[in-house]
Each structure stands twice: as C-alpha cells, then as structure tokens.
Short mmCIF file of C-alpha atoms in Angstrom, two decimals:
data_model
loop_
_atom_site.label_atom_id
_atom_site.label_comp_id
_atom_site.label_asym_id
_atom_site.label_seq_id
_atom_site.Cartn_x
_atom_site.Cartn_y
_atom_site.Cartn_z
CA THR A 150 3.45 -2.35 -12.62
CA THR A 151 6.52 0.01 -13.36
CA ALA A 152 8.11 -2.36 -15.99
CA ALA A 153 5.08 -3.00 -17.75
CA VAL A 154 3.91 0.57 -17.91
CA ALA A 155 7.31 1.89 -19.19
CA ARG A 156 7.13 -0.97 -21.92
CA MET A 157 4.03 0.47 -22.90
CA LEU A 158 4.91 4.04 -22.88
CA GLY A 159 8.20 3.08 -24.99
CA ALA A 160 6.06 1.59 -27.63
CA GLY A 161 4.06 4.79 -27.91
CA ASP A 162 0.79 3.36 -26.27
CA ILE A 163 0.30 5.53 -23.37
CA ARG A 164 -3.68 4.55 -22.94
CA GLY A 165 -2.49 0.59 -22.71
CA ALA A 166 0.35 1.72 -20.15
CA LEU A 167 -2.34 3.49 -18.32
CA ARG A 168 -4.65 1.02 -18.46
CA HIS A 169 -2.14 -1.45 -17.17
CA GLY A 170 -1.46 0.95 -14.48
CA MET A 171 -5.26 1.06 -13.14
CA ASP A 172 -5.12 -2.87 -13.29
CA GLY A 173 -2.09 -2.40 -10.71
CA CYS A 174 -3.81 -0.28 -8.76
CA TRP A 175 -6.78 -2.42 -8.51
CA LEU A 176 -4.66 -5.51 -7.70
CA GLY A 177 -3.03 -3.30 -4.90
CA LEU A 178 -6.25 -2.55 -3.24
CA LEU A 179 -7.88 -6.07 -3.74
CA ILE A 180 -4.64 -7.38 -2.26
CA GLY A 181 -4.81 -4.89 0.45
CA VAL A 182 -8.21 -5.90 1.38
CA VAL A 183 -7.70 -9.74 1.28
CA THR A 184 -4.70 -8.96 3.65
CA LEU A 185 -6.92 -6.82 5.80
CA ILE A 186 -9.53 -9.69 6.27
CA VAL A 187 -7.11 -12.55 6.84
CA GLY A 188 -5.03 -10.60 8.79
CA TRP A 189 -7.61 -9.38 11.37
CA PRO A 190 -7.14 -12.32 13.65
CA ALA A 191 -3.31 -12.64 13.37
CA PRO A 192 -1.92 -9.62 15.42
CA GLY A 193 -1.92 -11.83 18.61
CA TRP A 194 -0.13 -14.67 17.00
CA VAL A 195 2.43 -12.45 15.63
CA VAL A 196 3.12 -10.40 18.68
CA SER A 197 3.49 -13.90 20.82
CA LEU A 198 6.22 -14.81 18.45
CA PHE A 199 8.41 -12.27 20.21
CA GLU A 200 7.25 -13.36 24.06
CA PRO A 201 6.85 -9.85 25.10
CA VAL A 202 6.04 -8.90 28.48
CA PRO A 203 2.33 -8.38 28.83
CA ASP A 204 2.01 -4.78 28.95
CA VAL A 205 4.09 -4.66 25.42
CA ALA A 206 2.03 -6.98 23.89
CA VAL A 207 -1.31 -5.16 24.73
CA HIS A 208 0.49 -2.09 22.89
CA ALA A 209 1.84 -3.90 20.08
CA GLU A 210 -1.52 -5.98 19.36
CA THR A 211 -3.30 -2.75 19.34
CA TYR A 212 -0.82 -1.15 16.89
CA LEU A 213 -0.95 -4.01 14.39
CA ARG A 214 -4.72 -4.18 14.71
CA ILE A 215 -5.36 -0.59 13.64
CA SER A 216 -2.63 -0.54 11.34
CA LEU A 217 -4.07 -3.10 9.34
CA PHE A 218 -6.51 -0.56 7.79
CA GLY A 219 -3.56 1.11 6.16
CA ILE A 220 -2.45 -1.98 3.98
CA PRO A 221 -4.78 -1.27 1.15
CA SER A 222 -4.11 2.21 0.78
CA MET A 223 -0.29 1.38 0.99
CA LEU A 224 -0.35 -1.16 -1.52
CA PHE A 225 -2.06 1.22 -3.67
CA VAL A 226 0.64 3.81 -3.10
CA LEU A 227 2.86 1.44 -3.98
CA ALA A 228 1.09 0.47 -7.40
CA ALA A 229 0.29 4.01 -8.10
CA THR A 230 4.01 4.99 -7.57
CA GLY A 231 4.87 2.04 -9.96
CA VAL A 232 2.65 3.74 -12.54
CA LEU A 233 4.09 7.43 -12.40
CA ARG A 234 7.37 5.89 -12.43
CA GLY A 235 6.79 3.90 -15.52
CA LEU A 236 5.19 7.25 -16.92
CA GLN A 237 8.76 8.63 -16.32
CA ASP A 238 7.32 10.72 -13.73
CA THR A 239 9.40 10.51 -10.37
CA ARG A 240 8.69 13.92 -8.86
CA THR A 241 4.95 13.31 -8.09
CA PRO A 242 5.72 10.30 -6.16
CA LEU A 243 8.61 11.99 -4.30
CA VAL A 244 6.07 14.92 -3.22
CA VAL A 245 3.62 12.53 -1.79
CA ALA A 246 6.10 10.44 -0.19
CA VAL A 247 7.33 13.68 1.60
CA ALA A 248 3.77 15.14 2.17
CA GLY A 249 2.71 11.73 3.71
CA ALA A 250 5.80 11.27 5.91
CA ALA A 251 5.49 14.93 7.47
CA GLY A 252 1.27 14.58 7.65
CA ASN A 253 2.09 11.07 9.42
CA ILE A 254 4.71 12.82 11.95
CA VAL A 255 2.02 15.90 12.60
CA LEU A 256 -1.00 13.41 12.98
CA ASN A 257 1.18 10.95 15.48
CA ILE A 258 1.90 14.07 17.61
CA VAL A 259 -1.48 15.41 17.68
CA LEU A 260 -3.14 12.03 17.98
CA VAL A 261 -0.60 10.61 20.61
CA TYR A 262 0.00 13.72 23.06
CA GLY A 263 -2.61 16.22 22.18
CA ALA A 264 -5.81 13.54 22.14
CA GLY A 265 -3.98 11.24 24.03
CA LEU A 266 -4.49 8.06 21.98
CA GLY A 267 -1.05 6.46 22.83
CA ILE A 268 -0.19 3.98 20.66
CA GLY A 269 -3.50 3.47 18.96
CA GLY A 270 -3.17 7.23 17.89
CA SER A 271 0.25 6.26 16.29
CA ALA A 272 -1.19 3.61 14.40
CA LEU A 273 -4.20 5.66 13.55
CA GLY A 274 -1.85 8.66 12.50
CA THR A 275 -0.17 6.32 10.20
CA VAL A 276 -3.54 4.83 8.44
CA ILE A 277 -4.86 8.78 7.79
CA ALA A 278 -1.37 9.34 6.32
CA GLN A 279 -1.43 6.35 3.78
CA THR A 280 -5.03 6.83 3.21
CA ALA A 281 -4.25 10.41 2.28
CA MET A 282 -1.48 9.52 0.07
CA ALA A 283 -3.66 7.02 -1.82
CA VAL A 284 -6.07 9.64 -2.25
CA ALA A 285 -3.29 11.85 -3.90
CA PHE A 286 -2.22 9.32 -5.95
CA ALA A 287 -5.71 8.34 -7.11
CA TRP A 288 -6.19 11.57 -8.28
CA VAL A 289 -3.15 11.62 -10.27
CA VAL A 290 -3.58 8.29 -11.94
CA VAL A 291 -7.29 8.89 -12.64
CA ARG A 292 -6.85 12.09 -13.86
CA GLY A 293 -4.23 11.00 -16.42
CA ALA A 294 -6.39 7.73 -17.40
CA ARG A 295 -9.34 9.91 -18.10
CA ARG A 296 -7.46 12.51 -20.36
CA HIS A 297 -6.16 9.34 -22.29
CA ARG A 298 -9.35 7.58 -22.22
CA ALA A 299 -8.07 4.62 -20.42
CA GLY A 300 -10.63 2.64 -18.72
CA LEU A 301 -10.95 3.24 -14.69
CA ARG A 302 -12.99 -0.16 -13.76
CA PRO A 303 -11.35 -3.41 -13.02
CA ASP A 304 -10.10 -5.35 -15.94
CA TRP A 305 -9.93 -8.87 -14.30
CA PRO A 306 -7.94 -10.34 -17.24
CA GLY A 307 -5.63 -7.14 -17.02
CA ILE A 308 -5.66 -7.89 -13.06
CA ARG A 309 -4.62 -11.34 -13.48
CA ARG A 310 -1.60 -10.34 -15.76
CA SER A 311 -0.65 -8.24 -13.42
CA PHE A 312 -0.95 -10.71 -10.60
CA GLY A 313 1.39 -13.03 -12.63
CA ALA A 314 3.84 -10.61 -13.36
CA GLY A 315 3.88 -9.49 -9.80
CA VAL A 316 4.39 -12.93 -8.23
CA PRO A 317 8.03 -12.91 -8.26
CA LEU A 318 8.25 -9.71 -6.54
CA VAL A 319 5.49 -10.75 -3.96
CA VAL A 320 7.47 -13.77 -3.02
CA ARG A 321 10.47 -11.80 -2.48
CA THR A 322 9.22 -9.26 -0.29
CA VAL A 323 7.40 -12.07 1.79
CA SER A 324 10.51 -13.92 2.13
CA MET A 325 12.24 -10.93 3.47
CA ARG A 326 9.93 -10.30 5.82
CA VAL A 327 9.66 -13.61 7.28
CA ALA A 328 13.55 -13.55 7.54
CA LEU A 329 13.32 -10.59 9.24
CA ILE A 330 10.76 -11.44 11.48
CA GLY A 331 12.52 -15.01 12.20
CA ALA A 332 15.73 -12.93 12.75
CA THR A 333 14.10 -10.39 15.24
CA VAL A 334 12.44 -13.44 17.23
CA VAL A 335 15.93 -15.00 17.57
CA ALA A 336 17.43 -12.17 18.62
CA ALA A 337 14.58 -11.25 20.97
#
C-alpha cells in the first residue's frame, strides 16, 4: 500500500492514491476476517506444538482464541499506516501507535487486575486497543478520501491488484512467523 500510494501521490494523483489506499484497507479487513474464521479452530493445535503443561495450555488457548478477534483490526491498522506513510504523513501513525500502546497497557491493568479476567482480560485489552486504533485510522483515511472524492466502497479489481502487489510481503511475513514458531518449538 505504501509504495503504490506514494507513487500515485508523486504523479500528482492524490485521489487515485487514496482510492488505492482504500483498496488496501478493504483487503486488510477481508484477510483479517478470513484469518479469524480459518484460525478459530487452530489455537489448540498451535499450543500443542509447544508441548506445554496443561495449566499453561489452557491459558495459551484462551489468549489465542480471544486475540483472534483483533486480527481484522490489526491488518486494517497496517494497511492504513501504509496509506498515511505513502501520503508522507508519518506523524499520525506514530500518535495512533503510542496512544494504542498506552491504551493497551491501561486496559490490561484494568481487565486483568481490576476486573479479575486474567489472561483473557489481557487478550481482550489488546483486541480493544487494536480496534480503537483501527477506528482512529479509519476516521483519518476516510476523511481524506471524502475530501478528495475517492471512493469508499470496495473496488474488487483494485483489491485484487492490492493483493497481487502484497503477495511477496505476505510470503515473507508468513515465512518469518513459521521460522520463529519452528525455532521456538525446537528450543522448547
């Protein structure tokens, strides 16, 4: 998203840059929802790879299952951050990231200790923080798109183009995650 938006901005097509950015945001949401649905049955299997003791396994599964609900927001945040960076706005992503991290800390303290929700409260706090960050980014990106009359609805050809451009990044990220999990399993 960042490179395509920056290219269009450099060519003087801010409307096209924002349209492409919206496509990237829709793609992030779509992949996030699919990941949530596909990943829903996986926490038990993923946790079993680490061969934890039963008490740890229960907490890990709880955390993973709840945190899955934050994936659509997290991917939207990544796409919207790319849009803003492509538009040469690095201040807004920094402010939202710092506010989100601070909010996550407060929510975790309140939900884990204040509400007594334990590990589930920690996961819920993270989901709430990710969702709040997504809402903040949506407000900024949508406001810019409206100001420049870029479409807000999903444009399927544009989303497919965004997907095609993002495949190498997804392959790299998934490979790194698999390698990290594999190394952790071996070390455990």
